[in-house]
Short mmCIF file of C-alpha atoms in Angstrom, two decimals:
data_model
loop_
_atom_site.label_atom_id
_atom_site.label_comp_id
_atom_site.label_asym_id
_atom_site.label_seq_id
_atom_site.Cartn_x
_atom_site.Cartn_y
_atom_site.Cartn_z
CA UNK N 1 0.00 0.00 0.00
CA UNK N 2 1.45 3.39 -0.83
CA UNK N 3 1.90 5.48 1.71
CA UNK N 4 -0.59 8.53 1.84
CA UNK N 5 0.64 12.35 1.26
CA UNK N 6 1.51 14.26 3.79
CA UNK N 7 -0.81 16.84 4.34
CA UNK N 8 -0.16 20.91 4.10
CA UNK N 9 -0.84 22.27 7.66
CA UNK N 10 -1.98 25.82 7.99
CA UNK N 11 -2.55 28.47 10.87
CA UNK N 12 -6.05 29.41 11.37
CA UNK N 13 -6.71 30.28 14.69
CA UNK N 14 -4.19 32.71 16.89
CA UNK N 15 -4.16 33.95 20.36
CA UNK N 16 -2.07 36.28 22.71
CA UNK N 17 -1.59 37.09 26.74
CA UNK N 18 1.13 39.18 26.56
CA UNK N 19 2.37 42.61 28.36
CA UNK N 20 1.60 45.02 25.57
CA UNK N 21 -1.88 43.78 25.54
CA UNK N 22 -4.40 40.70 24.93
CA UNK N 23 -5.16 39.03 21.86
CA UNK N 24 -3.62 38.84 18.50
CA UNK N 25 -4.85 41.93 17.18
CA UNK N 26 -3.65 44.22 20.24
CA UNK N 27 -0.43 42.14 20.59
CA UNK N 28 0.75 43.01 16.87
CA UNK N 29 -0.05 47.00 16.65
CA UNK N 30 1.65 46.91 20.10
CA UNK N 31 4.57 45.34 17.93
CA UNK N 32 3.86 46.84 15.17
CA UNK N 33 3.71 50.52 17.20
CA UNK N 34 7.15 49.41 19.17
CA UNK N 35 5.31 49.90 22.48
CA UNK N 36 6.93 47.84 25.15
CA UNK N 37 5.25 46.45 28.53
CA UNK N 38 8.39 46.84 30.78
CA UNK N 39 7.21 47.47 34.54
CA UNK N 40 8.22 47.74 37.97
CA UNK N 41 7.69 43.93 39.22
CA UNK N 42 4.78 43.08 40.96
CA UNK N 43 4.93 39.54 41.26
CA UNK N 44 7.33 38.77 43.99
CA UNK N 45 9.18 41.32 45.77
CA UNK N 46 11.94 42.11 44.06
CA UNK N 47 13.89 43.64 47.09
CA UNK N 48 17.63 43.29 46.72
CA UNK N 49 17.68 42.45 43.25
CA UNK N 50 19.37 45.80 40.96
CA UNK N 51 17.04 44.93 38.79
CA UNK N 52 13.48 45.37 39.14
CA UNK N 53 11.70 45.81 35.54
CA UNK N 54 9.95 42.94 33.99
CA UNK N 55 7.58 42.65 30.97
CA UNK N 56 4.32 41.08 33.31
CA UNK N 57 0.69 40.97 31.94
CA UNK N 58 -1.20 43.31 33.79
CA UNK N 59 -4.19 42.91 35.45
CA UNK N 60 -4.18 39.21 34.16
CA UNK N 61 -8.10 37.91 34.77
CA UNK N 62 -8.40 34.62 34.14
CA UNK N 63 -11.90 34.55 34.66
CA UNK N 64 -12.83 36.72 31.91
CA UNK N 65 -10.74 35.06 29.42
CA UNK N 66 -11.56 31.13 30.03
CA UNK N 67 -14.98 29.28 30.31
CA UNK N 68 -14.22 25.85 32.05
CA UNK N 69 -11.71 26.34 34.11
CA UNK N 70 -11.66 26.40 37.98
CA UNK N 71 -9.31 29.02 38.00
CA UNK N 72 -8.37 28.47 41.73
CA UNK N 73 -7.18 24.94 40.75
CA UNK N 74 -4.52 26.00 37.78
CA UNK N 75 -1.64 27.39 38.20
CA UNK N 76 -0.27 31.07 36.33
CA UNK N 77 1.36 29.41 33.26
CA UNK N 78 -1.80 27.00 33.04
CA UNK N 79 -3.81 29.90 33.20
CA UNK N 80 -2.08 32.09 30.58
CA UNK N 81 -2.18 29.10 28.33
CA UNK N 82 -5.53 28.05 28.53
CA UNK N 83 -6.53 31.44 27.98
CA UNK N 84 -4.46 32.16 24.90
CA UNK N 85 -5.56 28.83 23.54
CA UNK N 86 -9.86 29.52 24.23
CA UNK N 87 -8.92 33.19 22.14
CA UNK N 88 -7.00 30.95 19.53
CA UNK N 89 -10.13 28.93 19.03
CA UNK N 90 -12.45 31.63 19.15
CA UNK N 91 -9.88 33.33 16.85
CA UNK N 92 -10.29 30.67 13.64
CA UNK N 93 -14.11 30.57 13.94
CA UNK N 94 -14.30 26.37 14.26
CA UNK N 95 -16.97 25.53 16.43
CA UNK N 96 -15.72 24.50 19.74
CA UNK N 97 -18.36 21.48 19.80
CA UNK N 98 -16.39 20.02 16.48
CA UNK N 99 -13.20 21.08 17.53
CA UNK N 100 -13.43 18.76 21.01
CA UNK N 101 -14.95 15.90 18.98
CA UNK N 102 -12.70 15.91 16.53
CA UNK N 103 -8.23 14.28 16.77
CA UNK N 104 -7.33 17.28 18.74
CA UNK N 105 -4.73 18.45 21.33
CA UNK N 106 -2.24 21.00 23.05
CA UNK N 107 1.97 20.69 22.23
CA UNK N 108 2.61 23.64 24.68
CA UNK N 109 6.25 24.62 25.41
CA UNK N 110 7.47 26.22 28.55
CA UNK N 111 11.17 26.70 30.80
CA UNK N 112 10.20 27.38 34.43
CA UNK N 113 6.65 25.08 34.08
CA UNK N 114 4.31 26.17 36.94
CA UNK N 115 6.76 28.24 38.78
CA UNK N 116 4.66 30.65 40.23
CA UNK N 117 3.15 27.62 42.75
CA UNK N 118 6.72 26.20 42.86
CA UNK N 119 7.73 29.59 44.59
CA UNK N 120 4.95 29.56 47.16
CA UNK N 121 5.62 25.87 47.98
CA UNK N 122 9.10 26.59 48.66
CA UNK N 123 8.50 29.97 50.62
CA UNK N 124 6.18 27.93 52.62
CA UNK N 125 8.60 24.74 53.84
CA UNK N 126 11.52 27.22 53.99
CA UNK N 127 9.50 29.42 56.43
CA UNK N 128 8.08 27.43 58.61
CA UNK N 129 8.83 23.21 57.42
CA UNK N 130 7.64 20.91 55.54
CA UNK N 131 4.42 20.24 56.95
CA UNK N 132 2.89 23.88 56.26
CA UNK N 133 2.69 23.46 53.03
CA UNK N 134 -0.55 24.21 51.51
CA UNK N 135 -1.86 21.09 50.14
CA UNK N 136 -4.57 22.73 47.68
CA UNK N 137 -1.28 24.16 45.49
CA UNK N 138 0.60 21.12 45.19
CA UNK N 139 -0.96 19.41 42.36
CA UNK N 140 -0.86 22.91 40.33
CA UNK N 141 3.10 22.78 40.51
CA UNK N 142 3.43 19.74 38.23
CA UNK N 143 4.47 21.27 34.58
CA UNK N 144 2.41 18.81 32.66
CA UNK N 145 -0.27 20.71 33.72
CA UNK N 146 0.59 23.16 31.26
CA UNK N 147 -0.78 21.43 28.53
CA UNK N 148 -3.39 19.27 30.61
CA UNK N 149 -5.32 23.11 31.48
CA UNK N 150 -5.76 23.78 27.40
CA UNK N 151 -7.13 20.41 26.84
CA UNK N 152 -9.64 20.60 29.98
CA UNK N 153 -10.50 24.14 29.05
CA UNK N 154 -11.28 22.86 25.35
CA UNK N 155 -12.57 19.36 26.10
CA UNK N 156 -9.78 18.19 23.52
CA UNK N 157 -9.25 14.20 24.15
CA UNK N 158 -5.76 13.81 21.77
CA UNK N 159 -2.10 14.32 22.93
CA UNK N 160 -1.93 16.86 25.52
CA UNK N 161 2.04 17.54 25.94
CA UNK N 162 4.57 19.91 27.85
CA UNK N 163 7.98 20.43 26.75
CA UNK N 164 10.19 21.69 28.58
CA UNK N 165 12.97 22.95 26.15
CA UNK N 166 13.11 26.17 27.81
CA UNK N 167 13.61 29.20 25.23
CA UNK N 168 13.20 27.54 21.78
CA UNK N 169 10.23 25.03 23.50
CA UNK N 170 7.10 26.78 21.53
CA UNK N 171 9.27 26.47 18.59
CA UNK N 172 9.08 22.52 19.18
CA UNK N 173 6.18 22.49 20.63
CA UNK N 174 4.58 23.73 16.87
CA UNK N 175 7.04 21.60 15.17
CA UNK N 176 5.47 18.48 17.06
CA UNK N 177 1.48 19.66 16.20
CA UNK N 178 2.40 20.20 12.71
CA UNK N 179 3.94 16.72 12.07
CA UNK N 180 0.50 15.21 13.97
CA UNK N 181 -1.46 17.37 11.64
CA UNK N 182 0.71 16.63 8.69
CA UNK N 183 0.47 12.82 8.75
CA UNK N 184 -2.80 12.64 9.46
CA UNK N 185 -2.85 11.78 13.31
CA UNK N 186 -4.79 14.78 14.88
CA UNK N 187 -6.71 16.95 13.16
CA UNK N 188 -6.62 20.04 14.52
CA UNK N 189 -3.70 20.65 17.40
CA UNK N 190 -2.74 24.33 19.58
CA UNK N 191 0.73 24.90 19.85
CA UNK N 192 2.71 27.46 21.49
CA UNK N 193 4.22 28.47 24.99
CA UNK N 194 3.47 30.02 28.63
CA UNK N 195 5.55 31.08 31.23
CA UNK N 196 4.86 33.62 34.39
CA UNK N 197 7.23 35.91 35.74
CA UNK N 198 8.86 34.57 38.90
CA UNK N 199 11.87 35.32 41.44
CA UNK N 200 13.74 31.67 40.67
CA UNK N 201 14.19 32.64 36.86
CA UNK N 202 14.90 36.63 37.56
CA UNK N 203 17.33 35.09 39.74
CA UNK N 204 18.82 32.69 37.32
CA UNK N 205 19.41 35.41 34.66
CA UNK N 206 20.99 37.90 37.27
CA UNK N 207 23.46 35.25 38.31
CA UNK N 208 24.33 34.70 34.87
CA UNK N 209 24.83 38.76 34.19
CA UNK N 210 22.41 38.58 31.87
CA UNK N 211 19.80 41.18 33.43
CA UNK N 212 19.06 44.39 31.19
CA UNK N 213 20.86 47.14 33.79
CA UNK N 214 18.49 50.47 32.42
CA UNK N 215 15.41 48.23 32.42
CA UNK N 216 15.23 48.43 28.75
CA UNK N 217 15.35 45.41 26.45
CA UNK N 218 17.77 46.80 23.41
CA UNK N 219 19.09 43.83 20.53
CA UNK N 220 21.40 44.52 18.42
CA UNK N 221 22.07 48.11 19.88
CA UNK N 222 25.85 48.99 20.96
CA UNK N 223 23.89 50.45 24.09
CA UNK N 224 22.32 46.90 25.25
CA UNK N 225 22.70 46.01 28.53
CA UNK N 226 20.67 42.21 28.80
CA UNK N 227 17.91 40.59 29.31
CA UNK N 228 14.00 41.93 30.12
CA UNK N 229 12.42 38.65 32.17
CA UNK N 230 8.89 38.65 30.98
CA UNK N 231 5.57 36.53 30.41
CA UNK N 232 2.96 35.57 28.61
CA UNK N 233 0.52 32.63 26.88
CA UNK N 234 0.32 32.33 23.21
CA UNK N 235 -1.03 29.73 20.69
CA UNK N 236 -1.40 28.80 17.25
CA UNK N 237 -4.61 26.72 15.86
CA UNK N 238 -3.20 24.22 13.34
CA UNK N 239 -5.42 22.67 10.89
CA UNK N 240 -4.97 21.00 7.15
CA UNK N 241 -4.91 23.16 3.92
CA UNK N 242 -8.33 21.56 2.70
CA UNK N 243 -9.99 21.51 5.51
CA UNK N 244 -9.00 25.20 6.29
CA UNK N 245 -10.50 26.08 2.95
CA UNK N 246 -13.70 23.92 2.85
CA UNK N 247 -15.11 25.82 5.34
CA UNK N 248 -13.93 29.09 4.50
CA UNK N 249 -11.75 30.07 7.38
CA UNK N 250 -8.98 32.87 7.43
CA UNK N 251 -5.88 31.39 7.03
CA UNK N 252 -2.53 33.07 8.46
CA UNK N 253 -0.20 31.76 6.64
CA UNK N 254 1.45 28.11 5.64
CA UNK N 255 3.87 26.05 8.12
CA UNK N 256 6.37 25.38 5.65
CA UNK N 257 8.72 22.86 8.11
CA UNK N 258 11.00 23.32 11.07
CA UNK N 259 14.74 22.58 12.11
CA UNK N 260 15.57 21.45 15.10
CA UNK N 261 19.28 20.48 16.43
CA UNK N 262 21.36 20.64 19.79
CA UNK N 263 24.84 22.39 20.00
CA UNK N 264 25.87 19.77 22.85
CA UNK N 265 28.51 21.63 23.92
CA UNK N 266 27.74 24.34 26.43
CA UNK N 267 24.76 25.44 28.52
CA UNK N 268 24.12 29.10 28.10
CA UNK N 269 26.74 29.81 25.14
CA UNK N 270 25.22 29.27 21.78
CA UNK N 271 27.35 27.81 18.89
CA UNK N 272 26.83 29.43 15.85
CA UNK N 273 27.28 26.37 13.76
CA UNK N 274 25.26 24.78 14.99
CA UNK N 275 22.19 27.24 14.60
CA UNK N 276 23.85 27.27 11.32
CA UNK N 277 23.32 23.76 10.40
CA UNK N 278 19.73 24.10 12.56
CA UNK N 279 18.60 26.52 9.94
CA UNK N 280 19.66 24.94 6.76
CA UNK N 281 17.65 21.74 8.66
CA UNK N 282 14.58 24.17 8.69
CA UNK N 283 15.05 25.23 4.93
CA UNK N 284 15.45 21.93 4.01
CA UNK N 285 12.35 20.66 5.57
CA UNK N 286 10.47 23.31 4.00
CA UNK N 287 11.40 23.07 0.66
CA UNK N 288 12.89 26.52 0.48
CA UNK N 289 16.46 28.93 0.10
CA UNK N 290 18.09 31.44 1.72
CA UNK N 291 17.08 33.90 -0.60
CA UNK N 292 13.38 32.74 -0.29
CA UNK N 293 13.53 34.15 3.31
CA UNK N 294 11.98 37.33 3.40
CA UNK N 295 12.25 38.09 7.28
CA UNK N 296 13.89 36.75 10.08
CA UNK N 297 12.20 36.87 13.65
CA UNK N 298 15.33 36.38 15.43
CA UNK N 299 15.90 34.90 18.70
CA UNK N 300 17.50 38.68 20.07
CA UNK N 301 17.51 38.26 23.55
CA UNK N 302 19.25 41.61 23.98
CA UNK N 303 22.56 40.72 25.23
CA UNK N 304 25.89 40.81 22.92
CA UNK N 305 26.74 37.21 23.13
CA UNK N 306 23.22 36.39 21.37
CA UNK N 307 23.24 39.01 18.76
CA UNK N 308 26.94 38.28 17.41
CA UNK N 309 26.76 34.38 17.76
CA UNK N 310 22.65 34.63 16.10
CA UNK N 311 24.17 37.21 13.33
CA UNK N 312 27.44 34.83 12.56
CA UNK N 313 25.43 32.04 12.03
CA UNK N 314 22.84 33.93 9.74
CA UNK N 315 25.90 34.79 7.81
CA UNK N 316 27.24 31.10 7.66
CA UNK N 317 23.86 30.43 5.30
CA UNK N 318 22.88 33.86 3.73
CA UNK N 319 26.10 35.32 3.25
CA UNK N 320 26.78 38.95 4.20
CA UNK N 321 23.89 40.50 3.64
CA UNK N 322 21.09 39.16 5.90
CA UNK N 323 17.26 39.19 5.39
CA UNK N 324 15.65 42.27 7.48
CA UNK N 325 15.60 40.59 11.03
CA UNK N 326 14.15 41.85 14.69
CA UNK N 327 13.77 41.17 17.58
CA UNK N 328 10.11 41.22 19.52
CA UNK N 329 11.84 40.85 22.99
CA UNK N 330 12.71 44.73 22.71
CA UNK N 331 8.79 44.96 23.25
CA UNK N 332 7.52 42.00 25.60
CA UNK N 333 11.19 41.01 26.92
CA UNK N 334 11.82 37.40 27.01
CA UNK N 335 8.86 35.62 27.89
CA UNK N 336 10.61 32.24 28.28
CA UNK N 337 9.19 28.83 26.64
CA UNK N 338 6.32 31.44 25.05
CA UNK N 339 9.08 33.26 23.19
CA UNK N 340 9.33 31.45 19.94
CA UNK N 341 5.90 31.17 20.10
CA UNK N 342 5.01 34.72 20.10
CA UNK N 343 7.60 34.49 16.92
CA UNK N 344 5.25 32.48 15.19
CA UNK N 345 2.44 34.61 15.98
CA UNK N 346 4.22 37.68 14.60
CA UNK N 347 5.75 36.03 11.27
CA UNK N 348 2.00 34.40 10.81
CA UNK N 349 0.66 38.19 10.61
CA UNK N 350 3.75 39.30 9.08
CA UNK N 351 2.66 37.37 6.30
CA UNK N 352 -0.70 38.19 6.36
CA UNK N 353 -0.72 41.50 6.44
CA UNK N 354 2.27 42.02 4.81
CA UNK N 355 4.90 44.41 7.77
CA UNK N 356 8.39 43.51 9.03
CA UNK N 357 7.87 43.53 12.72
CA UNK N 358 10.29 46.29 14.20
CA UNK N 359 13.20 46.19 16.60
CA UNK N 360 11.83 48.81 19.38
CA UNK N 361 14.19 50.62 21.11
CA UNK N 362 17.15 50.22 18.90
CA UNK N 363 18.55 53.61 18.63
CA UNK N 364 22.26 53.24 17.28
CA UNK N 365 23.38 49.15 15.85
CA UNK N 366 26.28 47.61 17.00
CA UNK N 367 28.93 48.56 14.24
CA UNK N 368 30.67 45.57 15.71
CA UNK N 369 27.85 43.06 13.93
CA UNK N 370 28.63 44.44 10.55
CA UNK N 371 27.80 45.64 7.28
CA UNK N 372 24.72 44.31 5.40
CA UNK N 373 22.53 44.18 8.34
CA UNK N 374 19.01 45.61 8.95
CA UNK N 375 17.24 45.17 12.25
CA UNK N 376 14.45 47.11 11.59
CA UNK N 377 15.01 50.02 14.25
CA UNK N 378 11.92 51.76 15.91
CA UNK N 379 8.61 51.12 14.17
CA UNK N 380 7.37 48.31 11.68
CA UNK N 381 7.89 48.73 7.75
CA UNK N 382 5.37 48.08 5.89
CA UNK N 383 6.14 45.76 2.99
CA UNK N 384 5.20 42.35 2.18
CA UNK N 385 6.18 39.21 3.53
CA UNK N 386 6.19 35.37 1.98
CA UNK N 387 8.01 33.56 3.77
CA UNK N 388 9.30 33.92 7.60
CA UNK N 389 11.79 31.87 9.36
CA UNK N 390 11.67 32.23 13.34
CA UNK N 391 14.21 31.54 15.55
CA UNK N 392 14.25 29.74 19.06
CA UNK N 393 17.14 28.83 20.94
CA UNK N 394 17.90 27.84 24.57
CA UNK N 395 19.64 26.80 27.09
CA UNK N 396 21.07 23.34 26.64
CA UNK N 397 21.72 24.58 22.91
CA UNK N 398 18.25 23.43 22.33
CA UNK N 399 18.05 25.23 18.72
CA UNK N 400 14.66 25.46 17.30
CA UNK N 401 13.37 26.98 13.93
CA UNK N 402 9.87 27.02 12.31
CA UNK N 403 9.18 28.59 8.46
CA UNK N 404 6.01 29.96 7.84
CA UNK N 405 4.67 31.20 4.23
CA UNK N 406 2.14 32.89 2.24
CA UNK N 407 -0.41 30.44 0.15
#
């Protein structure tokens, strides 16, 4: 028996919790606009640290954004997923009835997991032992619960996964839906990411140096000082060409194909070979060439080992003159395992709408990158878009890339 043909997988549905504003539409003229959503923190107290901005959702309300839910019983990161998933949903226009009868599930990518409940756990035993604990958060501290929230919230029966490949995980996380959607084993599946704001990964970055020092979020400026720590849920509805266009719906834009490698060799300093070799993996699987690549969303975490090992690999496939490419972490900082997948969010309406999402903040570039390279300072450009690569990578050298085109 031959084997059947893969199907084409499109994006239909899209949703956002972010700090510059909920759902897709507010999230990209936020982007588009170069607003940021960097705040004093409000989420833990932040005494003693010299830092003390972070890119947090404000006045997150789960209750107004999610239907099923027992919101007392989920965790933040649940929460923000669940949330961004129901708008995703509501977002393509499939009825939610056919949607949770139908092969469906959640890939949902994350670093910290339910940290949030993690921290008050710990507080609790630290302050005053073990056996204070409160017993009613314990079961929302288990990461798996990530994707388990989006399911229960949608009554979606198929795989309901967590990854936990920190910075480049939504990037995976979509890669995984779209192969279930491509071969034919779900038929519909949300991907993307969520992460809260929390004192254990504000910490982490500080240790490592890696905290912005003006509380500004600045890639590929000569003035960037680190890191923004920020949050957020975002997904993606996946669903086949035909069945996209049988009923009508809007569709986004095309996953093309994905790359996906590991450096192996160090745990916070990228290897620009290897992101190399992880995008010519992504341009291979999606049937494309470097000078098919109209815009690069780039990883641009805002600190100068990223932007010169990112922008040396770039070169190592597209020569010396590089695509336009931005970072969106000058706007919402880095919101963690959600990062790559608010990347896919803005390269989907890149291509839909036809802008180069802008580089906010970016006031003078790094003469040290080079010649031949356009980061896309200040506001977006309007100009269209067919075909979008978007870059994850993480700690681990967990490299992740997905491709996303026009029909």
């Amino acid at each position: 028996m031959p084997e059947p043909m893969p199907r084409r997988v499109v994006v239909t549905g899209l949703g956002a919790v972010s700090s510059i504003g909920t759902g897709a539409d507010v999230f990209a003229a936020g982007i588009r606009a170069g607003r940021n959503g960097f705040r004093p923190i409000n989420s833990f107290d932040s005494t003693g640290f010299p830092a003390t901005i972070a890119a947090e959702v404000p006045d997150f309300d789960p209750t107004a954004l999610i239907r099923n839910l027992d919101v007392e019983q989920w965790g933040r990161s649940s929460l923000l997923a669940a949330a961004a998933a129901r708008q995703a949903v509501g977002d393509s226009g499939l009825d939610p009835d056919e949607l949770a009868a139908s092969a469906a599930g959640s890939i949902i990518g994350t670093t910290g997991g339910e940290s949030v409940p993690i921290g008050q756990l710990v507080g609790q035993w630290v302050a005053d032992g073990l056996k204070s604990i409160d017993g009613r958060i314990v079961p929302q501290a288990l990461a798996s619960q990530i994707a388990n929230a989006v399911n229960s919230e949608l009554g979606l029966t198929g795989d309901a996964v967590t990854l936990g490949t920190a910075c480049s995980a939504s990037n995976f996380a979509i890669g995984y839906a779209y192969d279930l959607v491509r071969t034919g084993e779900a038929d519909f599946m949300i991907a993307g990411g969520a992460d809260a704001v929390n004192r254990s990964t504000h910490a982490g970055f500080y240790r490592l140096g890696a905290l912005s020092t003006d509380g500004v979020c600045r890639p590929f400026d000569v003035d960037r000082s680190g890191i923004i720590t920020g949050e957020g849920g975002v997904a993606l509805l996946l669903e086949p060409l035909e069945h996209a266009q049988a009923r009508g719906a809007r569709i986004y834009a095309e996953v093309l194909g994905y790359g996906m490698n590991c450096d192996a060799r160090h745990m916070v300093n990228p290897d620009s070979e290897r992101i190399a070799e992880c995008i010519r993996l992504a341009h291979d699987s999606a049937g494309v060439t470097p000078e098919d690549i109209d815009y690069i969303c780039a990883h641009g975490t805002g600190t100068a080992t990223n932007d010169s090992t990112e922008v040396s690999a770039a070169r190592k496939v597209f020569g010396e003159t590089l695509p336009p490419i931005s970072s969106i972490k000058s706007s919402i900082g880095h919101t963690m395992g959600a990062a790559s997948g608010f990347g896919a969010l803005i390269c989907c309406l890149a291509v839909h709408e036809g802008f180069l999402p802008p580089t906010a903040n970016l006031q003078r570039i790094d003469p040290a990158l080079g010649r031949g390279i356009d980061p896309l300072p200040g506001v977006a450009r309007e100009e269209p878009v067919r075909i979008a690569q978007n870059h994850g990578f993480a700690f681990g050298g967990n490299n992740a890339i997905t491709i996303f085109g026009r029909l």
